[in-house]
Short mmCIF file of C-alpha atoms in Angstrom, two decimals:
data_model
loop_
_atom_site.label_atom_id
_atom_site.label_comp_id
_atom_site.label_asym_id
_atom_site.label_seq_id
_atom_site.Cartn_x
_atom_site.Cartn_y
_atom_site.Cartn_z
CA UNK E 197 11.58 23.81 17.32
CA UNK E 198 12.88 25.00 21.12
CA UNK E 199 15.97 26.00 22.72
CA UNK E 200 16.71 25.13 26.73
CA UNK E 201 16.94 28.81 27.76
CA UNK E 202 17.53 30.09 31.67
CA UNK E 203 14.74 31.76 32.76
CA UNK E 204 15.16 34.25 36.00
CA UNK E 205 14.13 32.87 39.36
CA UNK E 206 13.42 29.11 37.76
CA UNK E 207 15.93 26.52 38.66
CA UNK E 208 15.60 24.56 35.42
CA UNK E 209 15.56 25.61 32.28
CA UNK E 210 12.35 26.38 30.05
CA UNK E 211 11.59 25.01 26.32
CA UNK E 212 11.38 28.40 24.64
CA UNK E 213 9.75 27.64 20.94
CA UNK E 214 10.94 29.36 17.63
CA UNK E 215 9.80 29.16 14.26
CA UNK E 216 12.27 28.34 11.18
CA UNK E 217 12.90 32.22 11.03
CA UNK E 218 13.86 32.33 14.48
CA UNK E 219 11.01 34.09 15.96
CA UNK E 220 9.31 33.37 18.99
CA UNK E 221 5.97 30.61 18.35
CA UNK E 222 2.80 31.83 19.45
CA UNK E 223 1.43 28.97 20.92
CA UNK E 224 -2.11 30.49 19.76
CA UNK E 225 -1.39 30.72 16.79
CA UNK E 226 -1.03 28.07 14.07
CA UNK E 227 0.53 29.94 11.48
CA UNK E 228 3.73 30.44 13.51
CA UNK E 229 4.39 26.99 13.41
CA UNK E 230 6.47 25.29 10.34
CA UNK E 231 5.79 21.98 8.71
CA UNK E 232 7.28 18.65 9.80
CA UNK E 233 9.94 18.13 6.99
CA UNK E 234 10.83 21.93 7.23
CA UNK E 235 11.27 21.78 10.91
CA UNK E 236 13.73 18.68 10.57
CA UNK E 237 15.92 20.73 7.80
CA UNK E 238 16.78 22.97 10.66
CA UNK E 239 16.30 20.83 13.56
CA UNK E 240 19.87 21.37 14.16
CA UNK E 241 19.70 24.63 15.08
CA UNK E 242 17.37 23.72 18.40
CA UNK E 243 17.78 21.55 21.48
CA UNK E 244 14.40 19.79 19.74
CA UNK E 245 11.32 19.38 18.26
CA UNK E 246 8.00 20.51 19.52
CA UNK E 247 3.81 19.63 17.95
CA UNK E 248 1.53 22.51 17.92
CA UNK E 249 -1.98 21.55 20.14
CA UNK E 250 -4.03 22.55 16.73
CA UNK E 251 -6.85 21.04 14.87
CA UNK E 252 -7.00 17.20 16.06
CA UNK E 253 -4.01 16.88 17.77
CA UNK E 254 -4.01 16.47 21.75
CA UNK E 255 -1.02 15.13 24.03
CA UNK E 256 -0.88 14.44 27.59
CA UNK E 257 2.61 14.99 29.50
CA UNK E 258 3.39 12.63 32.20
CA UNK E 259 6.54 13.59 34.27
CA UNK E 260 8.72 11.56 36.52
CA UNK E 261 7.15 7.93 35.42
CA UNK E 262 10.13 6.11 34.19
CA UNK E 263 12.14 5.11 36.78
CA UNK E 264 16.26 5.20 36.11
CA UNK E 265 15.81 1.11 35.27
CA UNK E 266 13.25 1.46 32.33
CA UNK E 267 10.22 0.28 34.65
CA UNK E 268 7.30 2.76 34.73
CA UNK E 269 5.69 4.35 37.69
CA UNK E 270 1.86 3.24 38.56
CA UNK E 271 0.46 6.30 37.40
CA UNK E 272 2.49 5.80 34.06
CA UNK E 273 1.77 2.73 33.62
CA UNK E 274 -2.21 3.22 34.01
CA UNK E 275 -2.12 5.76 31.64
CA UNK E 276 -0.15 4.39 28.79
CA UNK E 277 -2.50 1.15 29.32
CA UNK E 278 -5.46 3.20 28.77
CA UNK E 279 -4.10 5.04 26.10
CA UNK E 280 -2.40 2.53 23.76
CA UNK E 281 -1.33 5.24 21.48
CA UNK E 282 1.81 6.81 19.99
CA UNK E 283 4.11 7.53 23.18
CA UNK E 284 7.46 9.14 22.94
CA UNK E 285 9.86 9.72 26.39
CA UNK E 286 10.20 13.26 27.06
CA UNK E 287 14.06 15.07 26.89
CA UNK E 288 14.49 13.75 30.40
CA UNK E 289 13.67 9.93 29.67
CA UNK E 290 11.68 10.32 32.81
CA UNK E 291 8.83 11.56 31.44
CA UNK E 292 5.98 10.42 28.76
CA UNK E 293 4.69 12.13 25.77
CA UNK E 294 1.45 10.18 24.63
CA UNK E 295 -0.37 12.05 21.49
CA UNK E 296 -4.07 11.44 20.51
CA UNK E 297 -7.20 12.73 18.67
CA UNK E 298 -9.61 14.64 20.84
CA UNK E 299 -12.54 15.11 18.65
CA UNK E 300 -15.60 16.42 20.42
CA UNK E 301 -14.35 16.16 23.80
CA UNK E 302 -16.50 17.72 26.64
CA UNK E 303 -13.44 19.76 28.77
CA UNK E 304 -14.95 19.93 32.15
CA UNK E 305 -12.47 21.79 34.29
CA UNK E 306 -14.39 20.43 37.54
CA UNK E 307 -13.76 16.91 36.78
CA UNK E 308 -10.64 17.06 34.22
CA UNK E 309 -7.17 18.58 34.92
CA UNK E 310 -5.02 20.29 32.16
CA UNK E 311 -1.99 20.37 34.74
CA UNK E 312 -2.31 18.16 38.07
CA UNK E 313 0.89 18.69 39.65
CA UNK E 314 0.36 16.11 42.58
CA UNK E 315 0.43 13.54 39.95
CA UNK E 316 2.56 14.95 37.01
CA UNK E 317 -0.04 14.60 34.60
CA UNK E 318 -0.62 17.45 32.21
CA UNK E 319 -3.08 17.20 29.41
CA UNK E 320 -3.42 19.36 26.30
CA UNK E 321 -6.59 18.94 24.84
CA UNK E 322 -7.33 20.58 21.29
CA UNK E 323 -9.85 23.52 21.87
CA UNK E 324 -9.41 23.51 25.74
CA UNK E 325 -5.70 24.70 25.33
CA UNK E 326 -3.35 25.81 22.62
CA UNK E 327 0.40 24.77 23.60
CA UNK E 328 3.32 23.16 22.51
CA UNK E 329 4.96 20.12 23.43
CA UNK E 330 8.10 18.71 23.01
CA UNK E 331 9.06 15.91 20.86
CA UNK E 332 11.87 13.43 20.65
CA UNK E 333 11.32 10.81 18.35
CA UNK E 334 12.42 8.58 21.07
CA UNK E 335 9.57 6.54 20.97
CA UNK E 336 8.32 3.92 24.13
CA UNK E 337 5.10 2.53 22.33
CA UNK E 338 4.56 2.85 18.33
CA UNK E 339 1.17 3.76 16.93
CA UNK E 340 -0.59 5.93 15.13
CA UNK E 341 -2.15 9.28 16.68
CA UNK E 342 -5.45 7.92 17.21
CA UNK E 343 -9.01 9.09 18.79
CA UNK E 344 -9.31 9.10 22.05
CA UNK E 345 -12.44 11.32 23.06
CA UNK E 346 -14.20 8.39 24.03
CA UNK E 347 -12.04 6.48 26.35
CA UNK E 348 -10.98 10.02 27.51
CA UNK E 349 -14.47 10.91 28.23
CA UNK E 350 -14.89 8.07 30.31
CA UNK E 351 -12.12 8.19 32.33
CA UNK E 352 -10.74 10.77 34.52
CA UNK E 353 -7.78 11.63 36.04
CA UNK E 354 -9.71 11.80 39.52
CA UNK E 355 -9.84 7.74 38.78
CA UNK E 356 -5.85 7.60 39.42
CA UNK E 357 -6.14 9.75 42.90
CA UNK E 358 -6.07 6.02 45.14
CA UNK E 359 -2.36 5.72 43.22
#
């Protein structure tokens, strides 16, 4: 769960995340997250929902790709293509949320980006990262949360820099 909290000097609000007993998460640390179907019995306590980055699970965060008429940006658009897997919009409807399976993925920092802030594309990869990310159940394509090591492995962000 996370609250929209002002945070000194930043212009937007940050996601801060908090377990059922109102603590602070430890994004390092599993065992300050909750289960799903606790979470929702106090969901409305929060702003929203937030996944743990733990065992399989591995997201990618793709700001500023819908546009304010539904279409999607190139760089969205490549990536949820390539992805094909569960996608929800992000609090802002601007943004995608796409969540995956990682298994045995090679995290080369040279070639791979976990936050590429010329495109908008950050990517949370389980065992490269532990994080959070936000949830809304406001979902753009339905599927499961499959692997994606493969098709991750062969593609790099570095293949979207032309867009």
């Amino acid at each position: 769960m996370w609250n929209y909290e002002e945070c000194k000097g930043k212009v937007k609000p940050d996601k801060v995340s908090y377990q059922i007993n109102d603590r602070r998460v430890k994004s390092n640390n599993e065992n300050t997250f909750t289960d799903y179907s606790d979470a929702v019995a106090v969901e409305s306590r929060y702003d929203g929902l937030g996944l743990g980055i733990f065992r399989s699970l591995s997201a990618m965060d793709i700001d500023h790709c819908v546009n304010t008429d539904g279409t999607m940006t190139v760089i969205g658009q490549s990536i949820a293509d390539i992805a094909g897997y569960h996608i929800d919009k992000s609090p802002s409807s601007s943004g995608l949320r796409v969540f995956f399976k990682a298994m045995g993925f090679k995290y080369d920092i040279a070639k791979y980006y976990i936050n590429n802030t010329k495109l908008g594309v950050e990517v949370y990869v389980y065992g490269a990262i532990k994080k959070y990310v936000s949830v809304t159940g406001n979902v753009y394509q339905q599927s499961g949360v499959l692997e994606a090591a493969p098709q991750l492995q062969l593609t790099t962000i570095q293949d979207f820099s032309g867009i």
